[in-house]
XYZ file of C-alpha atoms in Angstrom:
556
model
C 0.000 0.000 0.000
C 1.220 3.058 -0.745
C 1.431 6.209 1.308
C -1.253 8.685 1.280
C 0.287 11.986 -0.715
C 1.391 14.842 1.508
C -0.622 17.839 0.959
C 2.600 20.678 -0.626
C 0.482 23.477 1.006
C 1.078 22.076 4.732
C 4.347 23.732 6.199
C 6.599 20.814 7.687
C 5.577 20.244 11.433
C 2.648 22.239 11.022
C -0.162 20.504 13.219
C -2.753 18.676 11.159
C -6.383 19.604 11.613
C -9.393 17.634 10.967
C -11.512 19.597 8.441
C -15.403 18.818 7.990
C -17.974 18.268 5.070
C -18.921 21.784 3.061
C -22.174 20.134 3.023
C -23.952 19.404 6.256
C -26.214 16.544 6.723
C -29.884 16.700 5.257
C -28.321 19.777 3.135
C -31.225 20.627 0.199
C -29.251 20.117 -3.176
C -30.118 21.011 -6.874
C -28.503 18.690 -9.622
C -27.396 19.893 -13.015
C -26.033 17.017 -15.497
C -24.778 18.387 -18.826
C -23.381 16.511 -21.565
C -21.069 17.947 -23.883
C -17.907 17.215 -26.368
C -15.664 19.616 -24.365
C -13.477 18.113 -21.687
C -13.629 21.720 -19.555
C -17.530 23.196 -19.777
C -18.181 26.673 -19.536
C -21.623 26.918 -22.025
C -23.911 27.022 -19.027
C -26.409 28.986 -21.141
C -26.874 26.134 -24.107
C -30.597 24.651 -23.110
C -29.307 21.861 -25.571
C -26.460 20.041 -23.637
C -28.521 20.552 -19.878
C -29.347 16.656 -20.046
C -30.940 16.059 -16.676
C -32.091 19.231 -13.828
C -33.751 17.954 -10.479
C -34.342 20.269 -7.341
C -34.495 19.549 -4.014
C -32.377 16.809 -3.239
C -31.724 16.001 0.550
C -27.906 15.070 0.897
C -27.810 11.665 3.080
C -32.024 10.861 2.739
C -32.596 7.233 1.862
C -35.890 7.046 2.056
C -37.081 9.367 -0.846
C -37.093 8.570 -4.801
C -38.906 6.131 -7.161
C -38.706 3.070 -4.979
C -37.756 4.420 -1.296
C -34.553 4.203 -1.486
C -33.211 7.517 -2.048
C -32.495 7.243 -5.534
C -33.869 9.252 -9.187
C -33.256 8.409 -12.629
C -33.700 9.976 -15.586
C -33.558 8.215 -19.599
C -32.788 10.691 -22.514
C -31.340 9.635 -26.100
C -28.628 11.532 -27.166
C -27.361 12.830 -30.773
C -23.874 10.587 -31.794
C -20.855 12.837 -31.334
C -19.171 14.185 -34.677
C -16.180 12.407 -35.972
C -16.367 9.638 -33.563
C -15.554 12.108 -30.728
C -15.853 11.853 -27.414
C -18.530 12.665 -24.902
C -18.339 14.202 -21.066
C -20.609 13.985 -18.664
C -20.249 17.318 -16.465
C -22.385 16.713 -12.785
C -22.943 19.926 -10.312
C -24.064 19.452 -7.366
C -25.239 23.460 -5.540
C -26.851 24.057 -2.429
C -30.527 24.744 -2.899
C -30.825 28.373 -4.941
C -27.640 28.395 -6.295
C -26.536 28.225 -10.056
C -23.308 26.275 -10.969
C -22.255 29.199 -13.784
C -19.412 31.111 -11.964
C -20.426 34.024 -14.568
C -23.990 34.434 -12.518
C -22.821 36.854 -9.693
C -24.897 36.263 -6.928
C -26.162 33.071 -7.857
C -23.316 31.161 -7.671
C -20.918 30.214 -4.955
C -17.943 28.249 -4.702
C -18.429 26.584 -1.472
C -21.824 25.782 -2.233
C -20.894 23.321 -5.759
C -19.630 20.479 -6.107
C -18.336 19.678 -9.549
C -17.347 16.320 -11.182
C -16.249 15.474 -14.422
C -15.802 12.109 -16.724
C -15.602 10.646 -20.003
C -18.763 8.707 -20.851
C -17.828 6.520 -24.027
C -15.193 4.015 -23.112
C -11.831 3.658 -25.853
C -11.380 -0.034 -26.478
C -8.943 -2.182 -28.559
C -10.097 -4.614 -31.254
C -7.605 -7.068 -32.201
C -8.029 -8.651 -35.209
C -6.472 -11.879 -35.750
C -5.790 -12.668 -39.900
C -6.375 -16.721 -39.867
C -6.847 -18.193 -43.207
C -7.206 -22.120 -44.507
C -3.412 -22.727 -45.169
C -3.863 -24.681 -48.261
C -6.912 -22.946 -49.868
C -6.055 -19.363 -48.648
C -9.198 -18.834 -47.993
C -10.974 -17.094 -44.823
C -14.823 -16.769 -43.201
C -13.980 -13.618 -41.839
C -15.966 -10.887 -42.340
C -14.889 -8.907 -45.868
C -15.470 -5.688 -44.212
C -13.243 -6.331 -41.038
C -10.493 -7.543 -43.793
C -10.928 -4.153 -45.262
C -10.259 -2.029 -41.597
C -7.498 -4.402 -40.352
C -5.684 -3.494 -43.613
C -6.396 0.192 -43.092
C -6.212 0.509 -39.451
C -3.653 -2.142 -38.807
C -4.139 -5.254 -36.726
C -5.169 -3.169 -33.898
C -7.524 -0.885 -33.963
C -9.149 1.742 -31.221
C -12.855 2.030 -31.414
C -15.093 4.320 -28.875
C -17.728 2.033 -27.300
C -21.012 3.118 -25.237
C -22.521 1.855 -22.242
C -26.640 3.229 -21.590
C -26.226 2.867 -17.897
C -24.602 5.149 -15.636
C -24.651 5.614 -11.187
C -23.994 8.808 -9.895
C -23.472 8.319 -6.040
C -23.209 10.645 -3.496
C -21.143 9.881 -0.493
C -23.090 9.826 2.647
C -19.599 10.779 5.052
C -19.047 13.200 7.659
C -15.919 12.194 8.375
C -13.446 14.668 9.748
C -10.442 13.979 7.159
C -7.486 15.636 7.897
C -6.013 17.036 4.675
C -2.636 15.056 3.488
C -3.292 12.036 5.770
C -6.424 10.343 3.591
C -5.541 6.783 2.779
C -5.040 5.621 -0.243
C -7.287 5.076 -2.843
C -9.565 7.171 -0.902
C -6.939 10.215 -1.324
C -7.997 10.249 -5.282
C -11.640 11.304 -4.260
C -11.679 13.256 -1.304
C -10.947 16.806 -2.294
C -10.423 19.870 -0.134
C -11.149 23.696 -0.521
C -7.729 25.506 -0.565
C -8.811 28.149 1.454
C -11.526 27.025 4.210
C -9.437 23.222 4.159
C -12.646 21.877 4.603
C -13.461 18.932 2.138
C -16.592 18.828 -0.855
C -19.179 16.102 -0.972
C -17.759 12.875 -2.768
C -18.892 12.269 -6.329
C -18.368 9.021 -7.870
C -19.453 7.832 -10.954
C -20.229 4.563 -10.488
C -20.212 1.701 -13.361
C -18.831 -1.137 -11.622
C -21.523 -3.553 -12.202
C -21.171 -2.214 -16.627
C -20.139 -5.642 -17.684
C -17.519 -5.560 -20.805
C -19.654 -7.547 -22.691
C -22.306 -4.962 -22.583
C -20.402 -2.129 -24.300
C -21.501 -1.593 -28.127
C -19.096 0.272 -31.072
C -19.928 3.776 -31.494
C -20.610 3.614 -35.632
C -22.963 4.474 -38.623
C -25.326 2.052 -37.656
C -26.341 3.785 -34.309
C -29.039 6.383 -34.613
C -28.663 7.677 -31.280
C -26.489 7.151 -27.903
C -29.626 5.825 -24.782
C -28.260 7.317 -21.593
C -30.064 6.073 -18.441
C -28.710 7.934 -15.501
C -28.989 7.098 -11.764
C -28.545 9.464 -8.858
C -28.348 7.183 -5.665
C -26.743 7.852 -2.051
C -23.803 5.684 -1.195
C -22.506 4.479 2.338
C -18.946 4.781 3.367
C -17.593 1.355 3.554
C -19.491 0.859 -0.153
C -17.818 3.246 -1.530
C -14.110 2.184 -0.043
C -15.026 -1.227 -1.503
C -16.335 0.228 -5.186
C -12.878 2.648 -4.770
C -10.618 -0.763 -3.725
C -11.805 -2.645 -6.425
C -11.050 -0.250 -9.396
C -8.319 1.381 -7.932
C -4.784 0.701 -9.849
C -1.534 0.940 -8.737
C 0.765 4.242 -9.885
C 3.290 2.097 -9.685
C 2.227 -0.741 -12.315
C 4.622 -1.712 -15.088
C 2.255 -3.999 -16.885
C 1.107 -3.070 -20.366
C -2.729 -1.973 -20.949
C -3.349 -4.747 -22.829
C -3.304 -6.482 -19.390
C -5.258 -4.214 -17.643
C -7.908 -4.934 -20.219
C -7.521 -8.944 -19.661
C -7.973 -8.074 -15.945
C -11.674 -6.289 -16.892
C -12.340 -9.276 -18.275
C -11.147 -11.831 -15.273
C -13.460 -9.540 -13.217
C -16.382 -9.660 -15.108
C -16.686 -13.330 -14.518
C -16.697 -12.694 -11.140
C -18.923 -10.037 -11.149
C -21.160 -12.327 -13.706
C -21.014 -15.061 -11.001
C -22.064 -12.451 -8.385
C -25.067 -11.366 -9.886
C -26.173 -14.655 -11.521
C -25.404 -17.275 -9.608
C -27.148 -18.919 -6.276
C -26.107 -17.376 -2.713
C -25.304 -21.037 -2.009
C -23.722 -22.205 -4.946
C -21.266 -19.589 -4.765
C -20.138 -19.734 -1.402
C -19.191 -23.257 -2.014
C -17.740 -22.417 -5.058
C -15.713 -19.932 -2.566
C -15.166 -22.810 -0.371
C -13.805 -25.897 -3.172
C -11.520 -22.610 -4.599
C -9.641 -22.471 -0.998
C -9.427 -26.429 -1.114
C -8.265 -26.237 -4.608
C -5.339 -23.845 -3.533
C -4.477 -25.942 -1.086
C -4.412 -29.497 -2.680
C -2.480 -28.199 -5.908
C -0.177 -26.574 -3.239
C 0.359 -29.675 -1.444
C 0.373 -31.922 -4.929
C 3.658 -29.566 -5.596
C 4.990 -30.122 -2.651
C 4.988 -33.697 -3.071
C 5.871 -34.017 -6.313
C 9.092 -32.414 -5.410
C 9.485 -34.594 -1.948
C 8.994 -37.661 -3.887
C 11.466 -37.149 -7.043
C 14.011 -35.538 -4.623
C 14.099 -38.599 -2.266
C 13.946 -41.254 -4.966
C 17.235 -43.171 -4.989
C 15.912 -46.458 -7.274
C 13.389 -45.908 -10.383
C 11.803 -49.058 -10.531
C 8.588 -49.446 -11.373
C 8.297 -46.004 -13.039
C 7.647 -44.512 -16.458
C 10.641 -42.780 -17.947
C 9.556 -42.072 -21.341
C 5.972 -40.894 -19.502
C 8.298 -38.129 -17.615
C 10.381 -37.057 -21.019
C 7.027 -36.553 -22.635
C 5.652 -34.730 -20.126
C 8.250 -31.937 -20.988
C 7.493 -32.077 -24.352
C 3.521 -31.485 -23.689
C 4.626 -28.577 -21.061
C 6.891 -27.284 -23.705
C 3.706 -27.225 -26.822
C 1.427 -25.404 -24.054
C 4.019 -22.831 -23.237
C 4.608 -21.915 -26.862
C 0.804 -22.021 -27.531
C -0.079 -19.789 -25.066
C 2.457 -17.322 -26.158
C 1.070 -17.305 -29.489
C -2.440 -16.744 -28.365
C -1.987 -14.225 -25.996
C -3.107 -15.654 -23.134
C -3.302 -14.201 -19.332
C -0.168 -13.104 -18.191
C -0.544 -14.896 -14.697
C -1.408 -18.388 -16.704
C 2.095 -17.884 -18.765
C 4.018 -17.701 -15.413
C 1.789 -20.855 -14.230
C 2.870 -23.267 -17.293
C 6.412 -21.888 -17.248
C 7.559 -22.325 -13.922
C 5.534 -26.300 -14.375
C 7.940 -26.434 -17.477
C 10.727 -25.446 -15.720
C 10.105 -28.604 -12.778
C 9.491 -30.947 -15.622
C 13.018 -30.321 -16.681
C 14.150 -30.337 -12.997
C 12.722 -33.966 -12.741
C 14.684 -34.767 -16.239
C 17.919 -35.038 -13.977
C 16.368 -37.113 -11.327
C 15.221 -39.959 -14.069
C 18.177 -39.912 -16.085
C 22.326 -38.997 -15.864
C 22.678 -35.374 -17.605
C 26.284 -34.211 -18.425
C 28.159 -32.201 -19.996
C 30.840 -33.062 -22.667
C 33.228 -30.213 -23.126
C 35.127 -32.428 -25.712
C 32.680 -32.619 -28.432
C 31.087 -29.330 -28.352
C 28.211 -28.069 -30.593
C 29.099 -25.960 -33.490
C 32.842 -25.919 -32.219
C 31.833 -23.226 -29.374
C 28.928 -24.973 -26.849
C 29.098 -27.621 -25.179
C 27.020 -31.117 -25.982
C 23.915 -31.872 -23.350
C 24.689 -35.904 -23.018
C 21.918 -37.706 -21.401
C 21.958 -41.661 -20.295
C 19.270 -43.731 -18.401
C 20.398 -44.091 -14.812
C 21.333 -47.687 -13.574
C 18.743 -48.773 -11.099
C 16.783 -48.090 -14.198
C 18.656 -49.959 -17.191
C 19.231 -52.988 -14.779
C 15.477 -53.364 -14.112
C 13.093 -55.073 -16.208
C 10.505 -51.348 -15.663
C 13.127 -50.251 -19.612
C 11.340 -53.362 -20.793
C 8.075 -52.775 -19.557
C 8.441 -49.104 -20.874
C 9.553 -49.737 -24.518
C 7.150 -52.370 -25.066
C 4.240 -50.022 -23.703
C 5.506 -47.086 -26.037
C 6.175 -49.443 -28.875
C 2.151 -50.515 -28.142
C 1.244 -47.016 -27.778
C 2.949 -46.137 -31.275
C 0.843 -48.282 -33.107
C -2.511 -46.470 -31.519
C -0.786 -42.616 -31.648
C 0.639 -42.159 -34.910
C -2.164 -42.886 -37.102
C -4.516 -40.660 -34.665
C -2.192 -37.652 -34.660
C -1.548 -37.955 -38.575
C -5.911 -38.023 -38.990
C -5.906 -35.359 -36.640
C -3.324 -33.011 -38.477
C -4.681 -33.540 -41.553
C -8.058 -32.472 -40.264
C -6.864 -29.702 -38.895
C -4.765 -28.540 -41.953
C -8.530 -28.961 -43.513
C -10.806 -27.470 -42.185
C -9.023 -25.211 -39.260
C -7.732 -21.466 -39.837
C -4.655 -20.694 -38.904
C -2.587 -17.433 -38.532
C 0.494 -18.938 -40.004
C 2.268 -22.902 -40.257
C 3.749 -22.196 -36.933
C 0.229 -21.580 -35.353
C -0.860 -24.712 -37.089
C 2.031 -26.642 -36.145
C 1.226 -25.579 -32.112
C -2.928 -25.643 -33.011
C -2.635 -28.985 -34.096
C -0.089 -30.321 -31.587
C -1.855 -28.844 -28.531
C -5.144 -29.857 -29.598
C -4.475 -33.909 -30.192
C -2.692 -33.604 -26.928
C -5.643 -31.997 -24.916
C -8.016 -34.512 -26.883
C -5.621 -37.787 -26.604
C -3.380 -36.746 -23.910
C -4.427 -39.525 -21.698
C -2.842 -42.217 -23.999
C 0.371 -40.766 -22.830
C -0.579 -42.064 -19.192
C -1.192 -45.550 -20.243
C 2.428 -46.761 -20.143
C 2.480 -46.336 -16.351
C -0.284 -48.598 -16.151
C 0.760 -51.254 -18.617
C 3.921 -51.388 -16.152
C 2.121 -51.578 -13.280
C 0.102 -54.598 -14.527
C 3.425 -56.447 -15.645
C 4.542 -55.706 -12.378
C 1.655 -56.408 -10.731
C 2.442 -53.670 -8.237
C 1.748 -50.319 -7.689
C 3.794 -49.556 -4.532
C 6.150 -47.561 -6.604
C 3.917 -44.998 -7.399
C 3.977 -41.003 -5.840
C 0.486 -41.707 -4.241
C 0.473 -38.452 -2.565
C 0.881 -36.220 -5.084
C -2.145 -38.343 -7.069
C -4.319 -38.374 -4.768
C -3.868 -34.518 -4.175
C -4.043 -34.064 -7.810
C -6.823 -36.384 -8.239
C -9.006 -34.438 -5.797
C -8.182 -31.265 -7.958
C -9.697 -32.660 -10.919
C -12.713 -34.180 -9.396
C -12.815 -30.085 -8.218
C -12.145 -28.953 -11.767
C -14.939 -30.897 -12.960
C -17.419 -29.142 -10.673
C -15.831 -26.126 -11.958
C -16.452 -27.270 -15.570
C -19.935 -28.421 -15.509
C -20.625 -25.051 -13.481
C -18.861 -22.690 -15.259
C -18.903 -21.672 -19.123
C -15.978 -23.597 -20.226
C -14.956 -25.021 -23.571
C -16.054 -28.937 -23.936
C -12.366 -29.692 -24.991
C -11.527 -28.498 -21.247
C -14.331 -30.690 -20.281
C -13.146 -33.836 -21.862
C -9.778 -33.370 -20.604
C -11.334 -33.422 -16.826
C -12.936 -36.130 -17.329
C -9.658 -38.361 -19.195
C -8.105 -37.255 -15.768
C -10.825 -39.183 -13.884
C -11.130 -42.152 -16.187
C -7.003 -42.841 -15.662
C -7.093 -42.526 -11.919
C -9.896 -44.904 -11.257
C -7.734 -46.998 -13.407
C -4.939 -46.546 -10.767
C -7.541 -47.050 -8.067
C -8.428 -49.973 -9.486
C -4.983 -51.285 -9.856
C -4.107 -50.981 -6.487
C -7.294 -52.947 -5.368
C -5.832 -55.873 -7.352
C -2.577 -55.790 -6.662
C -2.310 -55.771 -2.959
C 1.327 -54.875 -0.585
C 4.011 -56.616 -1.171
C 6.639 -56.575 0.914
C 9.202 -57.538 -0.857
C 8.019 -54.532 -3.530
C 10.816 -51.682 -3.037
C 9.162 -48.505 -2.182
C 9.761 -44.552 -3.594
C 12.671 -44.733 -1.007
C 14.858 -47.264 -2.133
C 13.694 -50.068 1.216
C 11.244 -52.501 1.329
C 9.383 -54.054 3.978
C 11.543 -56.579 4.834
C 14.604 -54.411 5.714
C 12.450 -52.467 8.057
C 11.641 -55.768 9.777
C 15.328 -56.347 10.010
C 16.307 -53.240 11.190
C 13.580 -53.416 13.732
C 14.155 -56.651 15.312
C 17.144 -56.982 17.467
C 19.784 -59.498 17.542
C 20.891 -60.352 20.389
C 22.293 -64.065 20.466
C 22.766 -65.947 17.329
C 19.563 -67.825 17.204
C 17.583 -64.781 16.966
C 19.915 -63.338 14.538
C 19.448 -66.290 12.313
C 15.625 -66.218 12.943
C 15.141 -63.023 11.757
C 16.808 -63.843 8.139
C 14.856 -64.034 5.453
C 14.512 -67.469 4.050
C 16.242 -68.296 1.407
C 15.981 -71.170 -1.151
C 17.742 -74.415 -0.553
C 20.456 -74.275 -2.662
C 21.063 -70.769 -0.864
C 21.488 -72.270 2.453
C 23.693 -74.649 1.464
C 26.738 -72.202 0.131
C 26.212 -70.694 3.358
C-alpha cells in the first residue's frame, strides 16, 4: 500500500487539523447534469447540452425517490458525437438556490458546488487476428473487417457506449485531515484551498457495466440511450467500489493487461449477480481447497522425485514426454496471448518438468565434443537402477504398443486440422494442431504407467500423494467445468483425468502390498523388519533372516 500523498500546502511540522464536510447533513441540493464534447464546460447557457435538472435533493435521505430508497433516474437519447468524438458527462451538485455558472454573480458560490467530471464513451482495442485455410487461402472472416485491419492495422481503437450510468453521493461526515487520507480514498476526497474543509464525494459509479455490454460507437447507431442514476452511497461501499477499481501508480504492466484483468473480473462479477447465494459460497469454499491441494500436490511431487534413490517401477519415457507437452502449451499460449498470470503458471511447471529430467536420467556435460565448435554437448543416459530393471522393458514395449494407436490418430488429426481449421500462419498450425491432439488424446500418454504396473503387478512404486492430491483437484475442476462456461475440450480433458485414476484405483485394489516390492525410497518391507528386530544371540539373529531357497542355504 502506498502512502497517502502529503498535501505541498502544509508547512513541515505544522499541526494537522481535521476539516469537515462543506455540506452538512440533510443539506437541500439542486442537480445539473450536462453533456457535452468539451473536456472543460463553460456553455452554461446552451438549453441543448442541460441533459438532466432535479431540485431539491436532501444530501444523506434514503428514504425518498422512485422506490424508497433515495435514488432518481432519468432516460434521454442523445445525438452521436461528430467524428467519432468523445462525450463528457459534467455533474454539479449546488446548495438549494444556487446556479453552478461562476459568470452568474450572486447566484453562484464556490463553497456551495460540487463539480465532477468524466468521459462517458469508453476507448477499447479490437484485435483482429488474420487466420486463413493454409492450403486454400481462404478465410470466413468478415470482408469488411479484412478491409479495416488493412487500413487501421491489426489493432484498432474504437469508442464504445454503455446506456447505464450511477452517480453516487457519499453519505460521510468524516473529519479527514487534509494530506493524511488513505489511499485510494486520497484520489476522491478533495479539499477547498482556502476554508481546508473537504466537498461532498462524487463518484461515478459503473462497476456492475459488464464488458460484454459495451456496443461500437458507428454508422449504424441512430442515437447514444443514456439512463442515468442518482443514488446515495454508504462509506464502507464506496471504499469497496474505490478498492476494487483502484490501480496501482506504480504498475509496469502493459494496458493490454489491464484490459484482460476487466475481463477476469467480469466473470466474477457475472457469477455475483447470476449465480445462487449457495452455490457460490461453495464455489468460494472448493476454490480455498483447490489452492491448497495443488499446493500440497507440488509439494509432493518435489518430496517424492528428490528422495527417490531407485526408479523401478516407473515410467521414464511418460516423464520425457511430459516436458514435451509442457513445452507445446508454453509456446501455444504465447502465441495466443493468453493471461499473463497463466504464462508464469505453465512456465515455472515447465521449468520442474526439466528439474525432474535429472532425477530420471544422468545429464552431463561433454566439453570435448562441443556443438558448433563453441557450446558444449547436453549428453543424457538412463540411470542404472533403471537400465538394470526389467521397468526399460516394460516401458519400450508399452511405447512401442502405444505407437501403433498414436501415430495414425495424430496424422488423422493433423490432416483435419490442416482442412478445415484457420490458422494465422504454419507455426500456429504446427502448435494448433499439436496442442489440440494432446488436450483430446493426452491420456494415452498415461497408459504406459499402467501397462507397467500390470506387468509388475504392483503399484507400490507410485507417488500416491501427489495423485491423490491431484486427483481431488480434478474431481474439483470438474465441478468447476460443468458449473462454469468452459470449452467442452476443457471438459473432456477433466474427465480423461478421472477415467485414468480410477484406473490406478483400481490397480491398487488388485494388486495388494508386497513386501518384498521396493518402495519410492529405495527399502522394502523386509529391511524395516530387520532393522527393527534386534539381535541379540545368534539364534535370533538367524531367525530373523529371510529365508532363502535351498540351494542358498547350502553355500552358506
Amino acid at each position: 500500500v502506498r502512502p497517502s500523498t502529503p498535501d505541498p500546502s502544509t508547512p513541515a511540522g505544522a499541526p494537522r487539523v481535521p476539516s469537515r464536510n462543506l455540506f452538512p447533513k440533510d443539506t437541500l441540493m439542486d442537480l445539473y447534469v450536462y453533456v457535452s464534447q468539451e473536456e472543460v464546460f463553460s456553455d452554461f447557457n446552451n438549453t441543448d447540452a442541460l441533459f438532466w435538472f432535479h431540485r431539491d435533493l436532501v444530501y444523506g435521505d434514503w428514504t425518498t425517490g422512485e422506490d424508497g430508497d433515495g435514488c432518481y433516474q432519468h432516460y434521454k437519447e442523445m445525438d452521436i458525437p461528430e467524428q467519432n468524438g468523445s462525450l463528457y458527462i459534467h455533474i454539479y451538485f449546488t446548495k438549494s438556490g444556487f446556479h453552478p455558472d461562476p459568470k452568474r454573480k450572486g447566484q453562484y458560490r464556490r463553497l456551495a458546488t460540487v463539480h465532477a467530471t468524466r468521459m462517458l464513451n469508453k476507448y477499447k482495442r479490437r484485435k483482429f487476428l488474420k487466420t486463413k485455410n493454409l492450403l486454400t487461402g481462404e478465410t470466413e472472416a468478415d470482408p469488411e473487417m479484412i478491409k479495416r485491419a488493412e487500413s487501421h492495422g491489426p489493432v484498432e481503437i474504437i469508442s464504445h457506449w454503455h446506456p447505464n450510468l450511477t452517480i453516487n453521493m457519499v453519505d460521510d461526515h468524516t473529519a479527514w485531515v487534509k494530506g493524511s487520507v488513505p489511499p485510494p480514498l486520497d484520489q476522491y476526497v478533495k479539499f477547498d484551498a482556502v476554508s481546508g474543509d473537504y466537498y461532498p464525494i462524487v463518484y461515478f459509479n459503473d462497476y456492475w457495466n459488464l464488458q460484454k455490454d459495451y456496443y461500437p460507437i458507428n454508422e449504424t447507431l441512430k442515437s447514444l440511450p443514456l439512463r442515468l442514476s442518482y443514488c446515495p452511497l454508504s462509506l464502507w461501499r464506496w471504499q469497496l467500489y474505490a478498492a476494487q477499481n483502484a490501480r496501482s501508480p506504480w504498475n509496469f504492466l502493459p494496458e493490454d493487461t489491464y484490459e484482460q484483468s476487466d475481463e477476469d473480473q467480469d466473470s466474477v462479477k457475472v457469477a455475483l449477480l447470476e449465480t445462487n447465494p449457495y452455490l457460490l459460497g461453495l464455489t468460494i469454499v472448493v476454490s480455498i481447497v483447490h489452492s491448497i491441494f495443488e499446493f500440497l500436490a507440488f509439494k509432493n511431487d518435489i518430496q517424492f522425485w528428490n528422495s527417490r534413490q531407485s526408479l523401478e517401477g516407473l515410467s521414464v519415457r511418460s516423464i520425457i514426454f511430459g516436458v514435451f507437452q509442457s513445452l507445446v502449451v508454453l509456446l501455444y499460449i504465447l502465441d495466443n496471448e493468453t493471461n499473463f498470470v497463466v504464462q508464469v503458471s505453465v512456465f515455472i511447471g515447465l521449468l520442474i518438468d526439466l528439474w525432474k529430467i535429472t532425477k530420471v536420467m544422468d545429464v552431463k556435460l561433454d566439453r570435448e565434443n562441443k556443438f558448433a565448435g563453441v557450446f558444449p554437448r547436453l549428453v543424457f543416459k538412463d540411470k542404472s537402477t533403471y537400465v538394470e530393471s526389467s521397468t526399460k522393458i516394460y516401458d519400450d514395449m508399452a511405447f512401442k504398443y502405444l505407437s501403433w494407436l498414436l501415430y495414425p490418430l495424430f496424422g488423422c488429426y493433423a490432416v483435419y486440422s490442416l482442412l478445415y481449421v484457420e490458422h494465422k500462419g504454419w507455426y500456429s498450425w504446427v502448435l494448433s494442431m499439436l496442442y489440440g491432439f494432446l488436450l483430446t488424446f493426452g491420456f494415452i500418454t498415461m497408459t504406459p504407467q499402467l501397462f507397467i504396473n500390470y506387468k509388475m503387478k504392483s503399484v507400490a512404486h507410485l507417488p500416491w500423494r501427489m495423485l491423490t492430491y491431484k486427483a481431488l483437484n480434478t474431481f474439483i475442476d470438474d465441478l468447476f467445468a460443468f458449473v462454469i462456461k468452459m470449452p467442452m475440450m476443457y471438459r473432456i480433458g477433466c474427465l480423461r483425468d478421472d477415467v485414468v485414476f480410477f484406473i490406478y484405483l483400481y490397480q491398487r485394489w488388485i494388486y495388494r502390498v508386497d513386501p518384498n516390492r521396493v518402495n519410492e525410497f529405495g527399502t522394502s518391507g523386509v529391511d524395516h523388519a530387520q532393522n527393527n528386530t534386534a539381535a541379540p544371540a545368534p539364534d535370533a539373529a538367524s531367525a530373523a533372516i529371510t529365508d532363502k531357497p535351498e540351494g542358498e542355504k547350502k553355500n552358506d
